[in-house]
Amino acid sequence: MSDQPTGREHIDLTRDPTPGVPDHALPEGAEPSPLIDLSRDPNPGVADHALPDDEE
């Protein structure tokens, strides 16, 4: 990791009304957005944003 500031050091987690709950998750029973077409994913089941296993 670099020593560059990320901006996250300014996030006040004490003001989170639901700590530990992912607020960006869909509510229970909600349908996924029709704008997200998972059938077009070239690598289904692979986290494309993750580092490859051979890098540290």
PDB file of C-alpha atoms in Angstrom, residues 4-52:
ATOM      1  CA  GLN A   4      -0.901   8.474  -0.341  1.00  0.00           C
ATOM      2  CA  PRO A   5      -4.133   9.633   1.337  1.00  0.00           C
ATOM      3  CA  THR A   6      -7.221   7.855   0.034  1.00  0.00           C
ATOM      4  CA  GLY A   7      -9.876  10.266   1.262  1.00  0.00           C
ATOM      5  CA  ARG A   8     -11.406   7.551   3.446  1.00  0.00           C
ATOM      6  CA  GLU A   9      -9.686   8.922   6.530  1.00  0.00           C
ATOM      7  CA  HIS A  10     -12.387  11.628   6.559  1.00  0.00           C
ATOM      8  CA  ILE A  11     -15.273   9.153   6.843  1.00  0.00           C
ATOM      9  CA  ASP A  12     -16.857   9.328  10.305  1.00  0.00           C
ATOM     10  CA  LEU A  13     -18.000   5.747  10.958  1.00  0.00           C
ATOM     11  CA  THR A  14     -19.515   6.721  14.301  1.00  0.00           C
ATOM     12  CA  ARG A  15     -22.375   8.391  12.379  1.00  0.00           C
ATOM     13  CA  ASP A  16     -23.354   5.196  10.508  1.00  0.00           C
ATOM     14  CA  PRO A  17     -27.004   4.501  11.451  1.00  0.00           C
ATOM     15  CA  THR A  18     -26.633   0.790  10.626  1.00  0.00           C
ATOM     16  CA  PRO A  19     -23.048  -0.273  11.362  1.00  0.00           C
ATOM     17  CA  GLY A  20     -22.018  -3.534   9.744  1.00  0.00           C
ATOM     18  CA  VAL A  21     -24.960  -3.517   7.309  1.00  0.00           C
ATOM     19  CA  PRO A  22     -24.100  -2.993   3.631  1.00  0.00           C
ATOM     20  CA  ASP A  23     -26.373  -0.052   2.830  1.00  0.00           C
ATOM     21  CA  HIS A  24     -25.802  -0.458  -0.913  1.00  0.00           C
ATOM     22  CA  ALA A  25     -27.282  -3.970  -0.985  1.00  0.00           C
ATOM     23  CA  LEU A  26     -30.682  -4.612  -2.556  1.00  0.00           C
ATOM     24  CA  PRO A  27     -33.535  -4.963  -0.091  1.00  0.00           C
ATOM     25  CA  GLU A  28     -34.710  -8.514   0.602  1.00  0.00           C
ATOM     26  CA  GLY A  29     -36.811  -9.802  -2.314  1.00  0.00           C
ATOM     27  CA  ALA A  30     -35.973  -6.902  -4.649  1.00  0.00           C
ATOM     28  CA  GLU A  31     -35.453  -7.631  -8.333  1.00  0.00           C
ATOM     29  CA  PRO A  32     -32.010  -6.827  -9.762  1.00  0.00           C
ATOM     30  CA  SER A  33     -31.726  -3.813 -12.031  1.00  0.00           C
ATOM     31  CA  PRO A  34     -32.568  -4.553 -15.667  1.00  0.00           C
ATOM     32  CA  LEU A  35     -29.664  -2.265 -16.605  1.00  0.00           C
ATOM     33  CA  ILE A  36     -27.193  -4.860 -15.298  1.00  0.00           C
ATOM     34  CA  ASP A  37     -27.074  -7.699 -17.830  1.00  0.00           C
ATOM     35  CA  LEU A  38     -25.058 -10.504 -16.214  1.00  0.00           C
ATOM     36  CA  SER A  39     -25.541 -12.701 -19.272  1.00  0.00           C
ATOM     37  CA  ARG A  40     -22.964 -10.514 -21.044  1.00  0.00           C
ATOM     38  CA  ASP A  41     -20.262 -11.048 -18.385  1.00  0.00           C
ATOM     39  CA  PRO A  42     -17.192 -12.429 -20.209  1.00  0.00           C
ATOM     40  CA  ASN A  43     -15.895 -14.012 -16.970  1.00  0.00           C
ATOM     41  CA  PRO A  44     -18.921 -15.166 -14.951  1.00  0.00           C
ATOM     42  CA  GLY A  45     -18.139 -15.876 -11.323  1.00  0.00           C
ATOM     43  CA  VAL A  46     -14.729 -14.163 -11.495  1.00  0.00           C
ATOM     44  CA  ALA A  47     -14.129 -10.915  -9.642  1.00  0.00           C
ATOM     45  CA  ASP A  48     -12.660  -8.863 -12.484  1.00  0.00           C
ATOM     46  CA  HIS A  49     -11.546  -6.108 -10.142  1.00  0.00           C
ATOM     47  CA  ALA A  50      -9.461  -8.441  -7.971  1.00  0.00           C
ATOM     48  CA  LEU A  51      -5.704  -8.787  -8.263  1.00  0.00           C
ATOM     49  CA  PRO A  52      -4.522 -11.917 -10.054  1.00  0.00           C
TER      50      PRO A  52
END
